[in-house]
Short mmCIF file of C-alpha atoms and ligand atoms in Angstrom, two decimals:
data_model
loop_
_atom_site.label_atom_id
_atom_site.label_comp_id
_atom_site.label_asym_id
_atom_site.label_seq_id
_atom_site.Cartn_x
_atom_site.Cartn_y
_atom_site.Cartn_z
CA UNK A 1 -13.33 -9.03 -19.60
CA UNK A 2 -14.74 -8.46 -16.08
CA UNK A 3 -13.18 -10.34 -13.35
CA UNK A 4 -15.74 -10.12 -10.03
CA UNK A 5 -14.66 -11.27 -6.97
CA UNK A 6 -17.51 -10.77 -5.16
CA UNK A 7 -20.94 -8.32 -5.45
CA UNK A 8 -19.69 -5.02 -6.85
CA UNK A 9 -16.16 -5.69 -6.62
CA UNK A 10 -14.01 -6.33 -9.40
CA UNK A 11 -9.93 -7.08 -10.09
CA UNK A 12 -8.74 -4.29 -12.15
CA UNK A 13 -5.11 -5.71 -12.05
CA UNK A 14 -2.33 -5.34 -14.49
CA UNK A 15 0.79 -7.68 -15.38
CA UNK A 16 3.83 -6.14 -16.18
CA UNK A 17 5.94 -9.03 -18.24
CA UNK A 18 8.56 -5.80 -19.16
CA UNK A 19 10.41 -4.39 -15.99
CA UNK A 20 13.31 -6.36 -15.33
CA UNK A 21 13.83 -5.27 -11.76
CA UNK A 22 11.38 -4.00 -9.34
CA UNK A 23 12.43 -1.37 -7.24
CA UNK A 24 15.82 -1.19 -10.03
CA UNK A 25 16.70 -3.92 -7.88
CA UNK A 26 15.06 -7.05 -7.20
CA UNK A 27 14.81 -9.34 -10.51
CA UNK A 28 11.16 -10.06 -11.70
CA UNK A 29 12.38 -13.46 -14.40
CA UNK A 30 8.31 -13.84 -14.13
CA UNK A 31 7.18 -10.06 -13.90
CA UNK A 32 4.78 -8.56 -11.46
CA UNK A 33 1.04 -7.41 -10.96
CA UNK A 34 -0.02 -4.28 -9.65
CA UNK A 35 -3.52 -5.05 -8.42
CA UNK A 36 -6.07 -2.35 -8.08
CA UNK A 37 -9.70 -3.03 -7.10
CA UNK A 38 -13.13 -1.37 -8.39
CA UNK A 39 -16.15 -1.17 -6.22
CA UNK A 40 -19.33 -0.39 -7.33
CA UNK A 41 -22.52 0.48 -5.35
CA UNK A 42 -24.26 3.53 -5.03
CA UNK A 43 -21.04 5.61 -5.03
CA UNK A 44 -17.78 4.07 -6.47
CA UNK A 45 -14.49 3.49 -5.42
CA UNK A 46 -11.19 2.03 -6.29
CA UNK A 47 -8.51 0.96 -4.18
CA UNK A 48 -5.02 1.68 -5.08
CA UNK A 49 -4.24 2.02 -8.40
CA UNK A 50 -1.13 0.47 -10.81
CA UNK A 51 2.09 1.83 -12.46
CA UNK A 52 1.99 4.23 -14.57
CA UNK A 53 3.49 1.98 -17.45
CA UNK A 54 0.08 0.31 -17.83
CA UNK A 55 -1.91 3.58 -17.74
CA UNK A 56 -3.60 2.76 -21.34
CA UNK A 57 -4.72 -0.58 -20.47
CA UNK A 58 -5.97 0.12 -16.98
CA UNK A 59 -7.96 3.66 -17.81
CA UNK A 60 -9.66 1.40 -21.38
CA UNK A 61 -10.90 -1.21 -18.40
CA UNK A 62 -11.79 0.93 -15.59
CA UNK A 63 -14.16 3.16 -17.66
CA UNK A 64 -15.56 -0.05 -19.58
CA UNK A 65 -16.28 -0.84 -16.01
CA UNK A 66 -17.71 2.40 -14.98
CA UNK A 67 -20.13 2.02 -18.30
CA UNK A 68 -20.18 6.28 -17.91
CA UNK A 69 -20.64 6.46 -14.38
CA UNK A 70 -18.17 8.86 -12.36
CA UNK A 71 -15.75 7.63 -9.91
CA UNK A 72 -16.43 8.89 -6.10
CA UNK A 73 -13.44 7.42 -4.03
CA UNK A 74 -9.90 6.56 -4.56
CA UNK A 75 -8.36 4.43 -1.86
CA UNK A 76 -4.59 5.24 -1.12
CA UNK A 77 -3.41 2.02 1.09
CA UNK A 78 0.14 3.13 -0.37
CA UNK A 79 1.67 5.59 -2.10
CA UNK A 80 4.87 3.38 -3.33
CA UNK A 81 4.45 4.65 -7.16
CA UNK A 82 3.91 0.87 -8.83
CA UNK A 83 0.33 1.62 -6.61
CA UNK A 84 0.08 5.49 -6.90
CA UNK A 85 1.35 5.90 -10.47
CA UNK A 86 -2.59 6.24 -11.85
CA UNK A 87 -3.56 9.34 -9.60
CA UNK A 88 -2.88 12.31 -11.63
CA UNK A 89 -4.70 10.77 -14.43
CA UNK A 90 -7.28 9.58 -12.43
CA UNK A 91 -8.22 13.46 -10.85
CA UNK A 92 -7.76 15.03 -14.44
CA UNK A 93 -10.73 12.18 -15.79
CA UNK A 94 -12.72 12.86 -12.33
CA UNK A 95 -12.30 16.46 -11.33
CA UNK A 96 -14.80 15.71 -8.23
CA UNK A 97 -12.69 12.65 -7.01
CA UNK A 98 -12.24 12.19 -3.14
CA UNK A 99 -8.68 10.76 -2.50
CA UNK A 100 -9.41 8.63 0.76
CA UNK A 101 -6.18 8.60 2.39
CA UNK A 102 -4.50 9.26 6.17
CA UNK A 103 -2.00 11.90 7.55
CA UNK A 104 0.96 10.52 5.90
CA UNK A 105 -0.38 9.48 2.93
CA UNK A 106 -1.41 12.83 2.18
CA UNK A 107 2.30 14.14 3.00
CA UNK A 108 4.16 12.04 0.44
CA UNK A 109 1.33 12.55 -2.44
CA UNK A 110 1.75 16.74 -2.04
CA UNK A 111 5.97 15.43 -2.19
CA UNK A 112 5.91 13.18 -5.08
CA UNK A 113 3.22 14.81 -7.15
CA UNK A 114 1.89 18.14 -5.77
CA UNK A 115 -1.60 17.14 -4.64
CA UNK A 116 -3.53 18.90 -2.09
CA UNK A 117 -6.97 19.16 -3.31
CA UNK A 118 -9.48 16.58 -3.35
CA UNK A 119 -8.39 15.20 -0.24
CA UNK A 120 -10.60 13.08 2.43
CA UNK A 121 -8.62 12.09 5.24
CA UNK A 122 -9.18 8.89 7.22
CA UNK A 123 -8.24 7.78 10.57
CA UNK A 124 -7.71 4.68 12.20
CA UNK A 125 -11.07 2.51 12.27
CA UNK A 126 -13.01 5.40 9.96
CA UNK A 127 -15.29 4.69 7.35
CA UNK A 128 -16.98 5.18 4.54
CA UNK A 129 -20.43 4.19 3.27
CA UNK A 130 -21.05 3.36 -0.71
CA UNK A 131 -24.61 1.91 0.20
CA UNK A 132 -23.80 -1.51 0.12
CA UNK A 133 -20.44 -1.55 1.15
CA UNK A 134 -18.75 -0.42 4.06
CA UNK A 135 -14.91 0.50 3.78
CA UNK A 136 -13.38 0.65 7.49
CA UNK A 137 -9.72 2.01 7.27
CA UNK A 138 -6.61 -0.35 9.43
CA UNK A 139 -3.77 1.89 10.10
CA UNK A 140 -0.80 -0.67 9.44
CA UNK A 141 2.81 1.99 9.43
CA UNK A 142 5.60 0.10 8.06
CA UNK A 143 3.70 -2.51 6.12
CA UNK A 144 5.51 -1.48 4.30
CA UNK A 145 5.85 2.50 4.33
CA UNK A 146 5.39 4.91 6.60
CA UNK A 147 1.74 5.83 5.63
CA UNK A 148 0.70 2.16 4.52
CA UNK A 149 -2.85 1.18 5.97
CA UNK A 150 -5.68 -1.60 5.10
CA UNK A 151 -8.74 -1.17 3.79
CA UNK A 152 -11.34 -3.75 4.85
CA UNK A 153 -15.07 -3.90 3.11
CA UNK A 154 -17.19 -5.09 6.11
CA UNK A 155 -20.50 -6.60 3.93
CA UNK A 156 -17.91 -9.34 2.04
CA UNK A 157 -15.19 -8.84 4.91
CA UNK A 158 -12.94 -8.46 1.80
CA UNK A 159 -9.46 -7.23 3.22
CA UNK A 160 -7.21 -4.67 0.72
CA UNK A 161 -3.82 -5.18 2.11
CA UNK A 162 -2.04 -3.31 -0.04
CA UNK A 163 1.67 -5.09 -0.22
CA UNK A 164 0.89 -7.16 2.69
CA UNK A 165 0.51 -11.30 1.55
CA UNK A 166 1.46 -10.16 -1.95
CA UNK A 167 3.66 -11.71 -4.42
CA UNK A 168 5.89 -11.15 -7.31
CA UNK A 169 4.97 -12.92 -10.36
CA UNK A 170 2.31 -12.12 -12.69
CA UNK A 171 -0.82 -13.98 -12.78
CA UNK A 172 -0.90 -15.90 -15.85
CA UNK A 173 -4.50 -16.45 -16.36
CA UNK A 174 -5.45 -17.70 -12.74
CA UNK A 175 -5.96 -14.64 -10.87
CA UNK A 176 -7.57 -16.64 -7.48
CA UNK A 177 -5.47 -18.65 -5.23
CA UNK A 178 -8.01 -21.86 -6.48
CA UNK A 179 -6.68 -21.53 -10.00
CA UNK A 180 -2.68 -21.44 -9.41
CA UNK A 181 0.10 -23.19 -8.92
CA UNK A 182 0.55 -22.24 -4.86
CA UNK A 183 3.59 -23.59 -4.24
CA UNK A 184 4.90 -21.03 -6.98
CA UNK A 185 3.17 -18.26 -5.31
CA UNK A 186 4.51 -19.01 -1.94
CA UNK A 187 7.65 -18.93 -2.77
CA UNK A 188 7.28 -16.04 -4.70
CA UNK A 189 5.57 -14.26 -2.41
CA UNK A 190 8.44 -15.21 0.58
CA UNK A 191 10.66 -13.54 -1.47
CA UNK A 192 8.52 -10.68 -2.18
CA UNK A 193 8.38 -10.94 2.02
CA UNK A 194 11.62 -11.50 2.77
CA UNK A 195 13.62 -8.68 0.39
CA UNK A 196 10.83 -6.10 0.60
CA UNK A 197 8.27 -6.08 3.76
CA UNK A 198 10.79 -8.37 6.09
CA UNK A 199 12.35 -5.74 7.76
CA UNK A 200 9.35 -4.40 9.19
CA UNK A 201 8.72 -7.79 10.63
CA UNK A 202 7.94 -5.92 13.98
CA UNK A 203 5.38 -3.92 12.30
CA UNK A 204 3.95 -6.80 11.01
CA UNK A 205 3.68 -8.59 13.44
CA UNK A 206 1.48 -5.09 14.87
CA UNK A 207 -0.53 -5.17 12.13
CA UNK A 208 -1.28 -9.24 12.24
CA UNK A 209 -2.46 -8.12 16.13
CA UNK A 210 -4.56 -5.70 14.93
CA UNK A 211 -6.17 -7.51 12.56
CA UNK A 212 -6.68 -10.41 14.98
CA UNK A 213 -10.58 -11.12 15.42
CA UNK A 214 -11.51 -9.65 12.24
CA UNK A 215 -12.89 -12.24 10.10
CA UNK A 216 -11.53 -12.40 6.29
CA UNK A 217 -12.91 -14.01 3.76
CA UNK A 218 -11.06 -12.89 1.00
CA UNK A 219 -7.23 -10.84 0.82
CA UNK A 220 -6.95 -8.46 -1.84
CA UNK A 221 -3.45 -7.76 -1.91
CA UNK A 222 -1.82 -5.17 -4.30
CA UNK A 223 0.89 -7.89 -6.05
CA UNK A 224 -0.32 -11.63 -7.13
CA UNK A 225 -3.06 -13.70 -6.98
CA UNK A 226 -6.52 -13.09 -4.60
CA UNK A 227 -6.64 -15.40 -1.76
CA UNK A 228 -10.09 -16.39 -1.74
CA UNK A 229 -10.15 -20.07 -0.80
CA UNK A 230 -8.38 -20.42 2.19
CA UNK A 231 -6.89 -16.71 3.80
CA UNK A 232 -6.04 -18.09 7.03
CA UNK A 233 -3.24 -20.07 5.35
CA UNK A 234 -1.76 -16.84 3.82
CA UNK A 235 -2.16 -15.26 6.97
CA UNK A 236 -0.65 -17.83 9.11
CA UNK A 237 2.46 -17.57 6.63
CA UNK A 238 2.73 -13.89 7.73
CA UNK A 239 3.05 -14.83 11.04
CA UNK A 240 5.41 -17.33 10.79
CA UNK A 241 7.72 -14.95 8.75
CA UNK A 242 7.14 -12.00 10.28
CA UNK A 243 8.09 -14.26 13.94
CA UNK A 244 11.03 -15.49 11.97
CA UNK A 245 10.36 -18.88 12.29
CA UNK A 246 11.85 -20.98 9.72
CA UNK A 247 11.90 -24.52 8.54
CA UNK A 248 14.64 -27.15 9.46
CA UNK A 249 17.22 -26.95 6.66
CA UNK A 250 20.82 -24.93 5.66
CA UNK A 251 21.36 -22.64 3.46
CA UNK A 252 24.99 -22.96 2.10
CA UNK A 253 25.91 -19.87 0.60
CA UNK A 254 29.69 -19.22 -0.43
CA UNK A 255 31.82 -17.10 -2.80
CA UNK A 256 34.73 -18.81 -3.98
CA UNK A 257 37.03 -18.13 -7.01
CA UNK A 258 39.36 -21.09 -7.86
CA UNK A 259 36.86 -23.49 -6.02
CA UNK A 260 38.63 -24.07 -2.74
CA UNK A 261 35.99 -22.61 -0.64
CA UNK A 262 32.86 -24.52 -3.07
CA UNK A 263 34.93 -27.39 -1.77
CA UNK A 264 34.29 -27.26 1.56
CA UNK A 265 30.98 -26.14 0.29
CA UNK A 266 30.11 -29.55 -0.83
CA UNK A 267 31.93 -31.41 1.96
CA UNK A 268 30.14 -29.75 4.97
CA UNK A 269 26.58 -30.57 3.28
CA UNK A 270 27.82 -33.81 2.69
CA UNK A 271 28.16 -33.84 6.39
CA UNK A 272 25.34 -33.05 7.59
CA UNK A 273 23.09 -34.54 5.26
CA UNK A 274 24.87 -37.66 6.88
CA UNK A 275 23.67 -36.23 10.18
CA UNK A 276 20.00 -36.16 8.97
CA UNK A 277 19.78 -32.76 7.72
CA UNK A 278 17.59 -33.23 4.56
CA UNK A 279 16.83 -30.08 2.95
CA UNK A 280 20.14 -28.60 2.02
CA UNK A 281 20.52 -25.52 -0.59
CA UNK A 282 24.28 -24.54 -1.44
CA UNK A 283 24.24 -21.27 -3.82
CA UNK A 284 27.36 -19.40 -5.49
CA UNK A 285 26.36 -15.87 -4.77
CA UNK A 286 28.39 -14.84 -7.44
CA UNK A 287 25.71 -16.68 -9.43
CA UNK A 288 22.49 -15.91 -7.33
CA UNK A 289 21.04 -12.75 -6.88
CA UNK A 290 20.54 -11.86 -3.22
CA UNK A 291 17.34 -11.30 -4.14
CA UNK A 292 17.05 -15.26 -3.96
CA UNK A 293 19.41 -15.66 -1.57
CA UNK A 294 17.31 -13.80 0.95
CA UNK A 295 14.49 -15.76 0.37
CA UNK A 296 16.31 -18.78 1.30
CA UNK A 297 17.96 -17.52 4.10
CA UNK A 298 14.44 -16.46 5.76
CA UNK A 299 12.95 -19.90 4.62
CA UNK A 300 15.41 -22.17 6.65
CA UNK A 301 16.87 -21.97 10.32
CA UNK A 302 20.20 -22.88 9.60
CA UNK A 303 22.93 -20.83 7.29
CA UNK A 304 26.63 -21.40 6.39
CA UNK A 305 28.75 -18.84 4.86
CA UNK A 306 31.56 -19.66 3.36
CA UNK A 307 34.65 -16.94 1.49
CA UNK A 308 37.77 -16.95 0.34
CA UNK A 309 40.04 -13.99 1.06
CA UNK A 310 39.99 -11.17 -1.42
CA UNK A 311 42.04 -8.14 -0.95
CA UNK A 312 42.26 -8.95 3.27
CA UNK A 313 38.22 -9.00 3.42
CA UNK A 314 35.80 -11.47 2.37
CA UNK A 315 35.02 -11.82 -1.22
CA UNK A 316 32.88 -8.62 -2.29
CA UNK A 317 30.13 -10.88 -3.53
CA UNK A 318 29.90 -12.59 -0.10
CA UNK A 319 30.32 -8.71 1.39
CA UNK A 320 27.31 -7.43 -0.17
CA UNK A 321 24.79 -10.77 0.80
CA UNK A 322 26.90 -9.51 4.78
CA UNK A 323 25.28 -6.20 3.79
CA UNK A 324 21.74 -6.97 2.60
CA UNK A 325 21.49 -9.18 5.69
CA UNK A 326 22.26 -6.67 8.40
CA UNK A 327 20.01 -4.07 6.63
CA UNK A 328 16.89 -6.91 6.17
CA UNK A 329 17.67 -8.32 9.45
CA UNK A 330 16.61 -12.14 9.23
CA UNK A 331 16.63 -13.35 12.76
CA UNK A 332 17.59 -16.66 14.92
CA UNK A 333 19.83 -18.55 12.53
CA UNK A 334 21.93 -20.86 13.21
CA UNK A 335 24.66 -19.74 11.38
CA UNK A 336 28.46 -21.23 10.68
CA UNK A 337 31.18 -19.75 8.99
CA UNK A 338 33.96 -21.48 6.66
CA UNK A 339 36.59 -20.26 3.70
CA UNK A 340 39.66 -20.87 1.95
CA UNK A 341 42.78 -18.29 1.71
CA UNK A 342 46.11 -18.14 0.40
CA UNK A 343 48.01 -17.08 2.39
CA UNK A 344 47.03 -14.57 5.56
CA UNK A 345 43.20 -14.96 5.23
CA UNK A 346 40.63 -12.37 6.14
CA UNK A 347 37.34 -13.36 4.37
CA UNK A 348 35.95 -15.88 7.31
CA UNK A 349 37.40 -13.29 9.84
CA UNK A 350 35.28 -10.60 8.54
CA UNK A 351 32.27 -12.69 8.01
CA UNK A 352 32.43 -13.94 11.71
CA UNK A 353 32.85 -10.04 12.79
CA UNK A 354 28.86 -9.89 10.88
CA UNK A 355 27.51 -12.86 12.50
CA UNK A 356 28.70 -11.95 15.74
CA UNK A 357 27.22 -8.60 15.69
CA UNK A 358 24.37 -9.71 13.83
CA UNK A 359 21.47 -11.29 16.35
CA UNK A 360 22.64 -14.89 14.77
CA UNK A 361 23.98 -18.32 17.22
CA UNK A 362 27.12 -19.46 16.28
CA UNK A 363 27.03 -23.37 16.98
CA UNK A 364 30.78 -24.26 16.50
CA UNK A 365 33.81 -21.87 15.83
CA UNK A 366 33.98 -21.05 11.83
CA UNK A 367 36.85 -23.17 9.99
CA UNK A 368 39.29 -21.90 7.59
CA UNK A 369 41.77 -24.04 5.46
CA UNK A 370 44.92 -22.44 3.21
CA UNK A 371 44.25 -23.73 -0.41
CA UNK A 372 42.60 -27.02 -1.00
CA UNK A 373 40.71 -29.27 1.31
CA UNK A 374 42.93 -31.84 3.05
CA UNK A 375 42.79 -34.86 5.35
CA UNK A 376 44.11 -32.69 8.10
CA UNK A 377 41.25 -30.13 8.04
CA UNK A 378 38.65 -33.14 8.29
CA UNK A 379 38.11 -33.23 12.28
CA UNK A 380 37.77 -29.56 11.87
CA UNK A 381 35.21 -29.66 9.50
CA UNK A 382 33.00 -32.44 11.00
CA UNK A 383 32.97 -30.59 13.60
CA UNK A 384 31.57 -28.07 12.33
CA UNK A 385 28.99 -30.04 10.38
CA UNK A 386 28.13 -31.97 13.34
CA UNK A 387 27.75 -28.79 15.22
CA UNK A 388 24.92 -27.68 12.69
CA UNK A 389 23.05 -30.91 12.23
CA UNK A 390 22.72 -30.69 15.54
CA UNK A 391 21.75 -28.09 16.27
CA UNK A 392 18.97 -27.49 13.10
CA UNK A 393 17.51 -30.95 14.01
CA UNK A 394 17.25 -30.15 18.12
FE1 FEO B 401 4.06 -2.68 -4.02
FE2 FEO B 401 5.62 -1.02 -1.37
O1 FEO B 401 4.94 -1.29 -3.14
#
C-alpha cells in the first residue's frame, strides 16, 4: 500500500504496538511510529529511517517502492537510533548510497556504528537537487540532539522535522492530521514535548526563529501523524510550549500513604474550584507515571505539591517527580506546597527547598498539618487555596 503525500513523496512509516517504554523509560500504553519518508524524482532519497525492530517490514516496502531503482540519498535529521536503526542495512542493499548528514551527525554515526564512508556533508542552508525536488538543510542543535537539523523540500515546501511537532502514539489507520482524532494527538504529542524535546525549549524556540518566514505546507515529523491540513496550528503549539505558556488550571500532584496528605489534596481543589478555578487535575504519583505527570505540569500554569514525611524527606515518589522537574525544567508556575507528617515533618520542607530553587512563584507559604485534616488547619488552608485561585485566574 502506497501512502503519497504529495508528488514523489511517500510515508514509509512504521508502528511499533510492542515496546513498552520508549527510551526504557517513558510508557507508550498506545505505541509509537517511527516515520521515514521516500522521495522519488530523478535521483532518490529517504529521510530518516525507523528502528531497527521493524527492519523486515520497512526494507519489503521501501524496495516495493523503489520498483528496482537504487537509492541515491539518505537524509540523517537525527541519529537517535528509533530514526538511525535502518542505516547499516540500508548501505549493505546500496553500496553507492550518499548519507546526507552535518558535522555532528557524522561524529555520532562513526560512534554508534563505525561509518565513515559514503558520507556527504551538509551545512546550514545547503542543498541538494533530485530534479524536481529541492532539499535545503535547517541546522536546528538541540531539537532534540546535538546534531538534529530539518530538512525542508522547497517545490511542496514539505518540512522533515525530525522529532520536532511529533507525537507518541501510533497511527491507527489515519496517518494525516484530517483523518485523526487531534485532540488525542495533541495531547500525545505535549507529552512527547514536554518529557522529551522540553528541555531544549531555548533551542526551540531558535529553531521556531529560524524557521520564521518559511512557508510550510505540510510537517513531516519523525513520530505521529503528517500535519497537512493546518501546520500553523502545530506550529503555534511549539511556540506556546517551547515559551512555557500554559493554560489556566492546577495540577494537584501528591504522594500520600495513609491518605492524610490526599486529604488536603481534595480539600484545597475544593477550594479553589470555589474560587473559579475550573480545570483542576489531582494525580497520586505513586499511581501516575511522571511521564504523565509532566505533561500536565507543562499544560497548566498552576501546580500544588503535596507529601507526607518519609524517612525526614519527602515521600520518594514525590522526590523523583522533584527530580524529573529540575532536570526538564518547566518554567513560570505558580506553584504551592502542602503535606501531612507524624510527627517532626520534612517532606513539605524539602519540597519547598525545590520550588524555591527551581525558577517557580510561590503565591502563599506551603501548609503542613500533623495527621488528619482538622478545623484548626482550615484558615491555613484557604489561604492557601485562595492564594492560587488567585493568582491562576489574574
Ligand atoms: Fe525520535 Fe530523539 O528520537
Amino acid at each position: 500500500m502506497k501512502i503519497r503525500i504529495t508528488d514523489g513523496v511517500h510515508w514509509l512509516g512504521v508502528n511499533d504496538r510492542r515496546k513498552h517504554l520508549f527510551e526504557n523509560m517513558w510508557p507508550l500504553p498506545q505505541g509509537i511510529t517511527y516515520n521515514s519518508y521516500l522521495i522519488t524524482d530523478e535521483q532518490t532519497a529517504l529521510i530518516d529511517t525507523v528502528d531497527f525492530s521493524a527492519a523486515a517490514n520497512y526494507i519489503e516496502r521501501l524496495t516495493a517502492h523503489l520498483q528496482g531503482r537504487k537509492l541515491d540519498y539518505l537524509v540523517i535529521n537525527h541519529m537517535e537510533p528509533d530514526h538511525a536503526g535502518m542505516i547499516g542495512i540500508l548501505l549493505r542493499l546500496y553500496p553507492e548510497l550518499k548519507i546526507a548528514g552535518n558535522k555532528k551527525t557524522f561524529k555520532l554515526l562513526q560512534n554508534f556504528f563505525g561509518i565513515t564512508a559514503n558520507l556527504h556533508e551538509v551545512a546550514d542552508g545547503d542543498t541538494i537537487n533530485l530534479g524536481r525536488h529541492t532539499l535545503k538543510f535547517i541546522l536546528t542543535p538541540w531539537v532534540h540532539w546535538p546534531e538534529t537539523m530539518m530538512t525542508y523540500e522547497t517545490t511542496h515546501q514539505i518540512l522533515f522535522s525530525g522529532d520536532a511537532f511529533g507525537s507518541f502514539g501510533t497511527l491507527d489507520g489515519g496517518i494525516f492530521d484530517d483523518e485523526i482524532n487531534f485532540q488525542y494527538y495533541e495531547s500525545e504529542m505535549r507529552r512527547y514535548y514536554s518529557n522529551i524535546v522540553g528541555q531544549y525549549s531555548n533551542m526551540v524556540q531558535k529553531a521556531l526563529a529560524k524557521l520564521h518566514g518559511t512557508p510550510v505546507r505540510v510537517i513531516c515529523a519523525t513520530h505521529g501523524p503528517v500535519w497537512r491540513s493546518e501546520p500553523s496550528k502545530i506550529i503555534d503549539l511549539y511556540e506556546r510550549w517551547s515559551k512555557h505558556e500554559a493554560n489556566p488550571g492546577v495540577v494537584v500532584a501528591f504522594a500520600s500513604m495513609y491518605g492524610h496528605t490526599e486529604q488536603l489534596a481534595d480539600y484545597l481543589a475544593r477550594r479553589m474550584a470555589e474560587r473559579g478555578v475550573r480545570d483542576i487535575r489531582i494525580f497520586d504519583v505513586s499511581k501516575t507515571h511522571l511521564s504523565f505527570l509532566i505533561s500536565e505540569i507543562w499544560n497548566y500554569s498552576g501546580l500544588l505539591l503535596g507529601s507526607c514525611a518519609y524517612n525526614g524527606n519527602a515521600h520518594p515518589m514525590m522526590e523523583q517527580l522533584c527530580e524529573a522537574m529540575s532536570h526538564i525544567g518547566p518554567k513560570n508556575k505558580q506553584v504551592g506546597v502542602f503535606g501531612s507528617c507524624s510527627w517532626s515533618g520534612g517532606g513539605v520542607k524539602n519540597i519547598k527547598a525545590f520550588v524555591d530553587a527551581s525558577e517557580f512563584i510561590c503565591p502563599a507559604d506551603p501548609v503542613e498539618v500533623l495527621g488528619t485534616l482538622a478545623a484548626d488547619h482550615y484558615a491555613a488552608c484557604d489561604a492557601l487555596a485562595s492564594a492560587m485561585a488567585t493568582a491562576i485566574l489574574s
